[in-house]
Coordinates of C-alpha atoms in Angstrom, one line a residue:
M1 CA -1.5 -28.9 -70.9
D2 CA -0.9 -27.4 -67.8
L3 CA 3.4 -27.1 -67.7
K4 CA 4.5 -27.4 -64.4
T5 CA 1.5 -30.5 -63.7
I6 CA 3.7 -32.0 -67.1
I7 CA 6.7 -31.1 -65.5
G8 CA 6.2 -32.2 -61.8
A9 CA 4.8 -35.5 -62.4
A10 CA 7.6 -36.4 -64.5
R11 CA 10.1 -35.5 -62.2
G12 CA 7.6 -38.2 -60.1
D13 CA 6.8 -35.1 -57.3
L14 CA 2.8 -36.1 -58.6
P15 CA 1.4 -39.6 -59.0
V16 CA 1.2 -40.4 -62.9
D17 CA -3.0 -41.4 -64.0
L18 CA -1.7 -44.1 -66.4
L19 CA 1.7 -46.1 -66.4
L20 CA 1.6 -48.5 -69.4
T21 CA 4.3 -51.2 -68.7
G22 CA 5.6 -54.7 -69.9
A23 CA 6.0 -52.4 -73.3
R24 CA 8.3 -53.3 -76.1
I25 CA 8.5 -49.4 -76.7
V26 CA 9.8 -48.4 -80.4
N27 CA 12.0 -44.9 -80.1
V28 CA 12.0 -43.0 -83.3
F29 CA 14.7 -41.4 -82.4
S30 CA 17.1 -44.0 -82.2
G31 CA 15.5 -46.7 -84.4
R32 CA 15.3 -49.4 -81.3
I33 CA 13.0 -51.3 -79.8
N34 CA 13.4 -50.5 -75.9
R35 CA 11.6 -52.9 -73.1
G36 CA 10.4 -50.6 -70.4
S37 CA 7.2 -48.5 -69.2
I38 CA 5.7 -45.4 -70.4
A39 CA 4.6 -42.9 -68.1
I40 CA 1.0 -40.4 -68.7
K41 CA -0.5 -37.6 -67.5
D42 CA -2.9 -35.6 -68.4
G43 CA -2.6 -37.1 -72.0
Y44 CA 0.3 -36.3 -72.5
I45 CA 3.5 -38.7 -72.0
V46 CA 6.0 -37.6 -69.0
G47 CA 8.8 -40.7 -68.5
I48 CA 10.0 -43.3 -69.6
G49 CA 10.5 -46.0 -66.6
N50 CA 9.5 -48.5 -63.8
D51 CA 9.9 -45.2 -60.8
Y52 CA 6.2 -44.0 -60.7
Q53 CA 3.5 -44.0 -58.4
A54 CA 0.0 -44.3 -60.7
G55 CA -3.7 -44.3 -60.5
E56 CA -3.4 -47.0 -62.9
T57 CA -1.2 -49.6 -63.9
L58 CA -1.6 -51.0 -67.9
D59 CA 0.4 -54.7 -68.2
L60 CA 1.4 -55.0 -71.9
E61 CA 2.6 -57.9 -71.4
G62 CA 5.7 -57.7 -74.1
R63 CA 3.7 -56.3 -76.6
Y64 CA 5.5 -53.1 -79.3
V65 CA 4.3 -49.7 -78.9
A66 CA 4.5 -46.9 -81.5
P67 CA 3.4 -42.8 -82.1
G68 CA 0.0 -43.2 -83.5
F69 CA 0.4 -43.1 -87.1
I70 CA 0.0 -39.6 -88.7
D71 CA -1.4 -39.4 -92.6
A72 CA 1.1 -36.5 -94.2
H73 CA -1.5 -35.8 -96.9
V74 CA -5.5 -36.8 -96.9
H75 CA -8.0 -35.2 -98.8
I76 CA -11.1 -36.7 -95.7
E77 CA -14.1 -35.6 -98.0
S78 CA -12.9 -38.3 -100.2
A79 CA -13.5 -41.0 -97.7
M80 CA -16.8 -39.9 -98.9
T81 CA -18.0 -39.5 -94.9
S82 CA -18.5 -37.0 -92.6
V83 CA -15.2 -36.2 -91.0
T84 CA -17.1 -38.0 -88.0
E85 CA -17.5 -40.9 -88.9
F86 CA -13.7 -41.1 -90.9
A87 CA -12.2 -40.5 -87.7
H88 CA -14.5 -43.4 -86.3
A89 CA -12.8 -45.5 -89.6
V90 CA -9.1 -44.7 -89.0
A91 CA -8.7 -44.1 -85.4
P92 CA -9.2 -48.1 -85.1
C93 CA -6.0 -48.4 -87.7
G94 CA -4.1 -46.7 -85.7
T95 CA -3.7 -43.0 -87.1
T96 CA -4.7 -40.9 -84.6
T97 CA -3.1 -37.6 -86.8
V98 CA -3.7 -36.4 -90.1
V99 CA -2.8 -33.9 -92.4
A100 CA -6.0 -33.1 -94.0
D101 CA -6.7 -30.7 -97.3
P102 CA -9.8 -29.9 -97.2
H103 CA -9.3 -28.2 -100.7
E104 CA -12.8 -30.6 -101.5
I105 CA -14.9 -28.9 -100.5
A106 CA -13.4 -26.0 -100.6
N107 CA -14.3 -25.9 -104.2
V108 CA -17.4 -26.0 -103.6
L109 CA -18.2 -23.9 -100.6
G110 CA -15.5 -21.5 -99.9
T111 CA -14.4 -20.5 -96.2
A112 CA -18.4 -21.4 -95.8
G113 CA -16.5 -25.3 -96.7
I114 CA -13.3 -24.9 -94.4
D115 CA -15.0 -23.1 -91.3
Y116 CA -17.3 -26.2 -91.8
M117 CA -14.3 -28.7 -92.3
L118 CA -12.5 -27.4 -88.8
R119 CA -15.3 -27.0 -86.2
S120 CA -16.8 -31.0 -87.1
A121 CA -12.5 -31.9 -86.0
D122 CA -13.6 -30.7 -82.6
G123 CA -13.9 -33.6 -80.1
Q124 CA -13.2 -36.4 -82.5
P125 CA -10.6 -39.2 -81.0
M126 CA -7.8 -38.3 -83.3
D127 CA -6.3 -34.8 -84.1
C128 CA -8.2 -33.6 -87.0
L129 CA -4.7 -31.0 -88.3
F130 CA -5.0 -29.0 -91.5
A131 CA -3.7 -27.4 -94.8
L132 CA -5.1 -23.9 -96.0
P133 CA -5.9 -24.6 -99.5
S134 CA -3.7 -23.1 -102.0
C135 CA -5.5 -23.9 -105.1
V136 CA -8.9 -22.4 -105.4
P137 CA -10.1 -23.1 -108.0
A138 CA -7.1 -25.0 -108.7
T139 CA -6.7 -23.6 -112.4
D140 CA -9.4 -20.7 -114.4
M141 CA -10.3 -23.0 -116.8
E142 CA -13.4 -24.7 -114.9
T143 CA -15.6 -22.9 -112.8
A144 CA -15.6 -23.5 -109.3
G145 CA -17.9 -22.7 -106.3
A146 CA -15.6 -20.4 -104.9
R147 CA -12.0 -18.2 -105.1
L148 CA -10.0 -17.8 -102.3
T149 CA -7.2 -15.1 -102.4
A150 CA -4.4 -15.2 -99.7
T151 CA -6.7 -12.9 -97.6
D152 CA -9.8 -15.2 -97.5
L153 CA -6.6 -17.5 -96.1
E154 CA -5.0 -15.4 -93.7
P155 CA -7.0 -15.5 -91.3
F156 CA -7.2 -19.7 -91.0
F157 CA -3.2 -19.3 -90.1
D158 CA -3.6 -18.1 -86.4
H159 CA -5.7 -21.4 -85.6
P160 CA -4.5 -23.8 -83.5
R161 CA -5.5 -26.9 -86.2
V162 CA -4.1 -24.9 -89.2
V163 CA 0.0 -26.2 -90.4
A164 CA 0.3 -25.4 -94.0
L165 CA -0.4 -24.3 -96.9
A166 CA -1.9 -27.0 -99.2
E167 CA -0.8 -28.6 -102.0
M168 CA -0.1 -25.8 -104.6
M169 CA -1.0 -27.1 -107.7
N170 CA -0.2 -24.8 -109.7
Y171 CA 2.8 -25.1 -110.3
P172 CA 3.1 -23.3 -113.9
G173 CA 2.0 -19.9 -111.6
V174 CA 4.9 -20.6 -109.0
I175 CA 7.3 -20.8 -111.9
H176 CA 6.4 -18.0 -113.6
T177 CA 5.5 -15.8 -110.6
D178 CA 2.3 -15.0 -110.9
P179 CA 1.3 -12.7 -108.1
E180 CA -1.6 -14.2 -106.3
V181 CA -0.1 -17.7 -106.1
M182 CA 3.2 -15.6 -104.7
A183 CA 0.9 -13.5 -101.7
K184 CA -0.3 -17.2 -100.5
L185 CA 3.2 -18.6 -100.5
T186 CA 4.4 -15.2 -98.4
L187 CA 1.6 -15.1 -96.3
A188 CA 2.5 -18.6 -95.5
R189 CA 6.0 -18.0 -95.2
N190 CA 5.9 -15.2 -92.5
R191 CA 3.3 -17.5 -90.7
H192 CA 6.9 -20.4 -90.6
R193 CA 4.2 -23.0 -92.6
A194 CA 5.3 -25.9 -94.2
M195 CA 4.6 -25.2 -97.8
D196 CA 2.7 -28.2 -100.2
G197 CA 3.7 -29.3 -103.0
H198 CA 2.1 -30.8 -106.0
A199 CA 4.2 -31.4 -109.2
P200 CA 3.7 -34.5 -111.3
G201 CA 6.6 -34.8 -113.9
V202 CA 8.1 -31.5 -113.8
S203 CA 11.6 -31.1 -114.0
G204 CA 15.0 -29.4 -114.6
S205 CA 15.1 -25.8 -114.4
H206 CA 11.1 -26.0 -113.8
L207 CA 11.3 -27.6 -111.1
A208 CA 14.5 -25.6 -109.5
A209 CA 11.8 -22.9 -109.7
Y210 CA 9.6 -24.3 -107.5
A211 CA 11.6 -25.7 -105.2
A212 CA 13.0 -22.2 -104.7
A213 CA 9.8 -20.2 -104.5
G214 CA 10.1 -23.1 -100.8
I215 CA 7.8 -25.3 -102.2
A216 CA 9.0 -28.3 -99.8
S217 CA 6.9 -31.5 -100.2
D218 CA 5.4 -33.9 -103.4
H219 CA 3.1 -36.5 -103.0
E220 CA 2.4 -36.9 -107.1
C221 CA 5.6 -38.6 -108.3
T222 CA 5.2 -41.5 -110.3
R223 CA 8.5 -42.5 -111.1
A224 CA 11.5 -43.8 -109.1
E225 CA 13.5 -40.7 -110.8
E226 CA 11.1 -37.6 -110.7
A227 CA 11.0 -38.4 -106.6
L228 CA 14.4 -39.1 -106.6
E229 CA 15.5 -35.8 -108.3
K230 CA 12.9 -33.9 -106.1
L231 CA 14.6 -35.2 -102.7
E232 CA 17.8 -34.0 -104.6
L233 CA 16.1 -30.2 -104.7
G234 CA 15.8 -31.1 -100.6
I235 CA 12.1 -31.8 -101.5
H236 CA 9.9 -33.9 -98.9
I237 CA 8.4 -37.3 -101.2
M238 CA 4.9 -38.1 -99.4
V239 CA 4.6 -41.7 -100.4
R240 CA 1.3 -41.7 -101.9
E241 CA -1.1 -45.2 -101.9
G242 CA -4.2 -44.3 -102.4
T243 CA -7.6 -45.8 -104.2
C244 CA -6.6 -44.8 -107.0
A245 CA -3.4 -43.7 -107.2
R246 CA -0.7 -46.9 -106.0
N247 CA 2.5 -45.3 -105.9
L248 CA 4.2 -47.6 -103.7
D249 CA 5.6 -49.8 -105.4
A250 CA 7.3 -47.9 -108.2
L251 CA 9.2 -45.5 -105.4
F252 CA 10.1 -47.9 -103.3
P253 CA 13.5 -48.7 -105.0
V254 CA 14.2 -44.6 -103.6
I255 CA 14.0 -45.6 -99.7
D256 CA 17.1 -46.0 -98.5
T257 CA 19.4 -45.2 -95.8
H258 CA 20.0 -42.1 -96.8
T259 CA 16.6 -40.9 -98.0
W260 CA 14.1 -42.0 -95.5
P261 CA 14.2 -39.1 -93.8
R262 CA 12.9 -37.1 -95.7
M263 CA 10.2 -39.7 -96.7
M264 CA 6.3 -40.1 -95.3
W265 CA 3.9 -42.4 -95.2
C266 CA -0.2 -40.0 -97.2
T267 CA -3.3 -41.8 -99.0
D268 CA -4.9 -38.4 -100.2
D269 CA -8.2 -40.0 -101.8
R270 CA -8.9 -43.3 -100.7
H271 CA -12.6 -44.7 -101.3
P272 CA -14.3 -45.9 -98.5
H273 CA -14.5 -49.9 -99.7
D274 CA -9.8 -49.2 -99.0
I275 CA -10.4 -48.3 -95.8
L276 CA -12.7 -50.1 -94.5
T277 CA -11.2 -54.1 -95.7
E278 CA -7.5 -52.7 -96.3
G279 CA -6.9 -50.0 -93.9
H280 CA -5.1 -46.7 -93.0
V281 CA -1.6 -46.4 -92.1
D282 CA -1.2 -48.8 -91.3
A283 CA -1.6 -51.0 -94.9
I284 CA 1.2 -48.7 -95.9
I285 CA 3.5 -50.0 -93.7
R286 CA 2.1 -53.1 -93.7
K287 CA 2.7 -53.0 -97.5
A288 CA 6.5 -51.8 -96.7
V289 CA 8.0 -54.0 -94.8
D290 CA 5.8 -56.8 -96.8
K291 CA 8.7 -55.7 -99.5
G292 CA 11.6 -55.7 -97.5
L293 CA 11.5 -52.3 -95.5
D294 CA 12.7 -52.3 -91.9
P295 CA 9.5 -52.4 -89.5
V296 CA 11.1 -49.5 -87.4
T297 CA 11.7 -47.1 -90.7
A298 CA 8.2 -48.1 -91.8
I299 CA 7.5 -47.2 -88.5
R300 CA 9.1 -43.3 -89.2
M301 CA 8.0 -42.6 -92.3
G302 CA 4.2 -42.9 -90.6
T303 CA 5.3 -40.9 -87.0
I304 CA 8.3 -38.8 -87.1
N305 CA 8.7 -38.0 -89.9
P306 CA 5.5 -35.7 -91.0
A307 CA 5.3 -35.2 -87.3
D308 CA 9.3 -33.0 -87.9
Y309 CA 8.0 -32.2 -91.5
F310 CA 4.8 -29.7 -90.0
G311 CA 6.6 -28.8 -87.1
I312 CA 3.7 -31.1 -85.1
R313 CA 6.1 -31.4 -81.8
D314 CA 4.0 -32.6 -79.8
A315 CA 3.1 -36.0 -81.5
G316 CA 5.7 -38.4 -83.2
A317 CA 7.2 -39.8 -81.2
I318 CA 7.3 -41.6 -77.6
A319 CA 8.6 -39.3 -75.6
P320 CA 8.0 -37.0 -72.4
G321 CA 5.8 -33.7 -73.7
R322 CA 4.2 -35.5 -76.2
K323 CA 1.0 -36.5 -76.2
A324 CA -0.2 -40.3 -75.5
N325 CA -0.8 -40.9 -79.0
L326 CA -0.3 -44.7 -79.1
V327 CA -0.1 -48.1 -81.2
V328 CA -0.2 -51.2 -78.8
F329 CA 0.7 -54.6 -81.6
S330 CA 2.3 -57.8 -81.4
N331 CA 3.4 -58.3 -84.6
L332 CA 6.2 -56.1 -86.0
T333 CA 5.9 -57.5 -89.5
G334 CA 2.5 -57.8 -89.8
I335 CA 1.9 -54.6 -88.0
R336 CA -2.6 -54.3 -86.3
A337 CA -3.3 -52.3 -84.2
E338 CA -4.5 -54.1 -81.1
T339 CA -5.1 -50.9 -79.0
V340 CA -5.0 -47.2 -80.0
F341 CA -4.7 -44.6 -77.1
F342 CA -5.7 -40.7 -78.3
M343 CA -4.2 -38.2 -75.7
G344 CA -3.8 -41.7 -72.9
R345 CA -7.2 -43.5 -73.5
P346 CA -7.8 -46.6 -74.7
V347 CA -10.1 -44.9 -78.5
A348 CA -10.3 -48.5 -79.7
E349 CA -9.4 -52.0 -79.6
N350 CA -8.8 -55.0 -81.7
G351 CA -10.1 -53.0 -84.9
R352 CA -13.4 -51.3 -83.7
L353 CA -13.5 -48.1 -81.6
R354 CA -14.7 -48.5 -78.0
S355 CA -18.4 -48.2 -77.5
S356 CA -17.9 -44.9 -75.1
I357 CA -16.4 -42.8 -77.6
P358 CA -19.1 -40.2 -77.3
R359 CA -20.1 -38.2 -81.4
P360 CA -19.4 -35.0 -81.8
A361 CA -23.0 -33.2 -82.6
T362 CA -23.6 -32.9 -86.4
V363 CA -22.3 -29.5 -87.9
A364 CA -24.2 -27.7 -90.6
V365 CA -23.2 -27.5 -94.0
P366 CA -25.1 -25.1 -96.9
P367 CA -26.6 -26.5 -99.6
S368 CA -24.4 -26.7 -102.8
M369 CA -26.5 -28.0 -105.7
H370 CA -27.6 -25.2 -108.1
L371 CA -27.5 -26.3 -110.9
D372 CA -31.7 -27.9 -113.8
P373 CA -31.3 -30.3 -115.8
V374 CA -33.9 -30.4 -118.4
H375 CA -32.4 -28.3 -120.6
L376 CA -29.3 -29.9 -120.6
D377 CA -27.9 -31.1 -124.9
F378 CA -25.2 -33.4 -124.6
S379 CA -25.4 -33.6 -128.7
I380 CA -21.9 -32.9 -130.1
P381 CA -22.0 -31.4 -133.8
A382 CA -19.0 -33.3 -136.4
A383 CA -16.6 -30.7 -136.6
G384 CA -13.8 -33.4 -138.3
S385 CA -12.2 -35.7 -139.1
R386 CA -10.3 -36.5 -135.8
I387 CA -10.4 -36.2 -132.1
R388 CA -8.9 -35.6 -128.8
V389 CA -9.6 -38.9 -126.3
I390 CA -9.4 -38.8 -122.4
R391 CA -7.3 -42.2 -122.5
V392 CA -7.9 -43.8 -118.2
I393 CA -5.0 -45.4 -117.2
A394 CA -6.0 -47.8 -114.3
D395 CA -4.4 -47.6 -111.0
Q396 CA -3.5 -43.9 -111.8
V397 CA -4.6 -39.9 -111.0
V398 CA -2.3 -39.3 -114.9
T399 CA -4.6 -39.9 -117.9
G400 CA -3.0 -40.3 -121.3
C401 CA -4.5 -38.4 -125.0
E402 CA -4.9 -40.6 -127.8
I403 CA -6.2 -39.4 -131.1
M404 CA -9.0 -41.2 -132.8
E405 CA -11.6 -41.1 -135.7
P406 CA -14.7 -40.4 -134.1
T407 CA -18.2 -42.2 -134.7
L408 CA -21.1 -40.3 -136.7
Q409 CA -24.6 -39.9 -136.9
D410 CA -26.9 -37.6 -138.5
G411 CA -23.8 -35.4 -138.3
L412 CA -23.4 -36.0 -134.3
A413 CA -20.2 -37.3 -133.6
I414 CA -20.8 -40.1 -130.5
S415 CA -20.7 -43.0 -127.9
D416 CA -18.8 -46.1 -129.9
T417 CA -18.6 -48.6 -127.8
G418 CA -17.2 -51.2 -130.1
R419 CA -14.3 -48.8 -129.8
D420 CA -14.6 -48.2 -126.2
L421 CA -15.0 -44.1 -127.3
I422 CA -17.8 -42.9 -124.7
K423 CA -19.1 -39.6 -124.4
L424 CA -17.9 -37.8 -121.5
A425 CA -19.2 -34.3 -120.1
V426 CA -18.6 -32.0 -117.2
V427 CA -21.6 -30.0 -116.3
D428 CA -21.4 -26.4 -113.9
R429 CA -23.7 -27.2 -110.9
H430 CA -22.3 -23.5 -109.3
T431 CA -23.3 -20.4 -111.2
G432 CA -26.8 -21.5 -112.6
K433 CA -25.4 -21.1 -116.4
A434 CA -25.2 -25.5 -116.7
G435 CA -22.2 -24.7 -118.7
M436 CA -20.5 -27.6 -119.9
G437 CA -17.5 -29.2 -121.3
K438 CA -18.1 -32.3 -123.8
G439 CA -16.1 -34.6 -125.0
F440 CA -15.1 -38.6 -125.1
V441 CA -12.4 -41.0 -123.0
T442 CA -11.7 -44.2 -123.5
G443 CA -10.6 -47.1 -121.0
L444 CA -13.5 -46.7 -119.0
G445 CA -15.7 -49.9 -121.1
L446 CA -19.2 -49.1 -121.0
R447 CA -21.0 -50.7 -123.2
R448 CA -24.2 -49.2 -122.1
G449 CA -26.1 -46.9 -119.8
A450 CA -24.7 -44.4 -118.3
I451 CA -22.8 -43.1 -114.8
A452 CA -22.6 -39.5 -113.1
S453 CA -21.0 -38.1 -110.5
S454 CA -20.8 -35.0 -108.2
V455 CA -17.3 -35.4 -106.8
A456 CA -14.6 -34.6 -109.2
H457 CA -11.6 -33.1 -108.7
D458 CA -11.1 -29.5 -108.5
S459 CA -13.8 -27.8 -108.0
H460 CA -16.7 -30.8 -107.9
N461 CA -18.7 -29.9 -110.9
I462 CA -21.4 -32.9 -112.1
I463 CA -19.3 -35.3 -114.4
V464 CA -20.7 -38.0 -116.4
A465 CA -19.8 -40.7 -119.2
G466 CA -22.6 -42.5 -121.5
V467 CA -23.6 -44.5 -123.9
S468 CA -26.4 -42.5 -125.0
D469 CA -27.9 -38.3 -124.6
A470 CA -31.0 -39.2 -123.0
E471 CA -28.8 -41.7 -120.6
M472 CA -26.4 -39.7 -119.9
K473 CA -28.9 -36.7 -118.5
A474 CA -31.6 -39.1 -116.7
A475 CA -27.7 -39.6 -114.8
V476 CA -27.4 -35.9 -114.4
S477 CA -31.3 -35.1 -112.5
A478 CA -30.3 -38.5 -110.4
V479 CA -27.1 -36.2 -108.9
V480 CA -29.0 -33.1 -108.5
E481 CA -32.2 -34.9 -107.0
M482 CA -30.1 -36.2 -104.9
G483 CA -28.9 -32.9 -103.9
G484 CA -25.1 -34.7 -104.8
G485 CA -23.8 -38.1 -105.2
L486 CA -22.8 -40.7 -107.8
S487 CA -25.7 -42.3 -109.9
V488 CA -25.7 -45.3 -112.9
V489 CA -28.3 -45.6 -115.1
D490 CA -29.7 -48.3 -117.5
G491 CA -31.7 -47.0 -120.0
S492 CA -34.4 -44.8 -118.0
R493 CA -33.5 -47.1 -115.2
A494 CA -32.0 -45.8 -112.0
L495 CA -29.6 -49.3 -111.1
A496 CA -28.1 -47.4 -108.6
D497 CA -26.9 -44.3 -106.4
L498 CA -24.9 -42.9 -103.6
P499 CA -26.6 -39.8 -101.6
L500 CA -23.9 -37.0 -100.5
P501 CA -25.9 -34.3 -98.8
V502 CA -22.9 -32.8 -97.6
A503 CA -21.5 -30.3 -100.3
G504 CA -22.4 -33.1 -102.9
L505 CA -19.2 -34.6 -101.5
M506 CA -19.6 -36.7 -98.3
S507 CA -22.6 -38.7 -96.7
D508 CA -24.7 -38.3 -92.9
Q509 CA -24.0 -42.1 -92.8
P510 CA -21.9 -44.7 -91.5
L511 CA -18.5 -45.6 -93.3
D512 CA -19.7 -48.6 -93.1
T513 CA -23.0 -47.9 -94.7
V514 CA -21.2 -45.6 -97.5
R515 CA -18.8 -49.1 -98.7
R516 CA -22.5 -50.7 -99.1
Q517 CA -23.5 -48.4 -100.6
M518 CA -20.5 -47.8 -102.6
E519 CA -19.8 -51.5 -103.5
A520 CA -23.8 -51.8 -104.7
I521 CA -22.9 -48.6 -106.8
I522 CA -19.8 -50.5 -108.5
A523 CA -21.5 -53.6 -109.1
A524 CA -24.0 -51.9 -111.3
A525 CA -21.4 -49.7 -112.9
G526 CA -20.0 -53.0 -113.5
T527 CA -23.1 -54.6 -115.7
L528 CA -22.6 -51.8 -117.7
G529 CA -19.6 -52.4 -118.8
A530 CA -17.1 -50.5 -115.8
E531 CA -13.6 -53.0 -115.7
L532 CA -12.2 -50.6 -113.2
A533 CA -12.0 -51.5 -110.2
D534 CA -12.8 -48.4 -108.8
P535 CA -14.4 -46.7 -112.3
F536 CA -16.5 -43.7 -109.9
M537 CA -12.7 -42.9 -108.4
A538 CA -11.3 -42.5 -111.7
L539 CA -14.4 -40.9 -113.2
G540 CA -14.1 -38.4 -110.5
F541 CA -10.3 -37.5 -111.6
L542 CA -10.8 -36.5 -115.6
A543 CA -11.6 -33.6 -114.6
L544 CA -8.5 -32.9 -113.0
P545 CA -7.4 -29.9 -114.2
V546 CA -3.7 -30.3 -112.6
I547 CA -2.8 -33.8 -114.1
P548 CA -1.4 -34.5 -117.3
E549 CA -2.6 -35.4 -119.6
L550 CA -6.0 -34.2 -121.2
K551 CA -8.8 -33.6 -118.6
L552 CA -11.9 -31.8 -119.3
T553 CA -14.1 -29.6 -117.3
D554 CA -16.8 -27.4 -117.5
R555 CA -15.0 -25.4 -120.3
G556 CA -14.0 -27.8 -122.4
L557 CA -10.9 -29.9 -122.5
V558 CA -7.6 -29.1 -121.0
D559 CA -3.7 -29.9 -122.7
V560 CA -2.5 -30.7 -118.9
T561 CA 0.8 -30.6 -120.6
R562 CA 0.5 -27.0 -122.6
F563 CA -1.7 -25.9 -119.0
E564 CA -4.6 -24.4 -121.7
I565 CA -7.7 -25.5 -123.5
V566 CA -8.0 -27.3 -126.8
P567 CA -10.9 -28.0 -129.0
L568 CA -12.0 -31.4 -129.6
F569 CA -11.9 -32.0 -132.9
V570 CA -7.9 -31.4 -134.0

């Protein structure tokens, strides 16, 4: 921004580049919708009104104009495609800013992963801002590809795209003042950055301690009572609508005239199919309005609220000095972007990116698969008459813990499809040592075969569930051969796969190609009996040891409530 030019154009002394006339302008400050014109110079809004000389005038013919939408918390890696393909998919939905947490790729590649994401964000038709990953690894109960200290993170705070410290998943470390956690919080505080939270189910004095540390947001609320308790302690609530975790229905009763200014929308983890069929932040806004929320309030929660929270002073509103990031639409109660402007330039029309929008050059990424599956042993010797079993809960990242009798054969605990008791394993892919945690899961529904994935939050080792050891080994081998990805195996036959060569997390193909591959692999898993809408999203979260109740890492079963590794046999 050349400030003198912007001020001169705002005064009317210089002609503006573009004047949008005939607009119904959603004012996120007053909550009103005003008729008028929007004057744009060098990508910035300089004035509201008709008293500007313009090089180009565009009549919007009474359509609504809102600020571009902001996703308050997203892992781009969960879209399973590159930053470029992600941006080219969500910009047509009206998303012009995301605050991305590169936590997933950082767990695989460390600072090289953060560098990759920052460099990939250049030249996109939207603003990709970042919150620095605070927990790499998420816990000491798993093997990650890197360990990032406060010293490792400090240089990144100087980057203009970095606006926050990302979700502090190690809430026990905050509550009990772990020195390394304290160093990261102090670093963010000294740099005047927001500190995002992640505290599922934390309440009472522990929540007070978490808030006292300066943690200012949470996106893990699954109950209205939980969200209200956090709000009343000063914590902003990010209402999540992802692929696996959808919390708007549960949290909707909390949104009212008093609370909405401290609430915002986020997608967190959203797979390609949901982005391309439902949309992005716009889909959350539509759902909220359908449930009875005032449309302007829904827009404010997706624009000015996250902008204010993160200190983004040049976006989130239609006002002088803000970027001309705009969404044009005709129906206030069923908002669908018809034209999307980024920095005063139309980048999308009627749900499609304009063909004139360039694709930035591809950024190189190091290899990430360090595993030879030849000698993997998935057998589980019997060591008791009862076992802990992970129970999948549909549409949630939380899981249950069941105590069940194992099915035994020749002294080994095996899968039992009649009881929906399926063997589960997580294999270290980072160190070359192939350490393995083994357990069982119920709720996946597999009746034969195996499914495997290198997307296994948060350390992204290879997770596999299968009816037989041979099929589990075949599925893991397929993932390794692809350099990362998803695999479905039935007997000795590979039914489908989805290669993810970028850190074992992202494809180098367009999002629509990834969606077709994803649909094929989900359908293939369905032929094995998997009943979940997205069994791979559910599978990936079974390795996340910071979300209750029972999870599995390469080190073993984790009781998240107790925050410790527990034996399989009780």
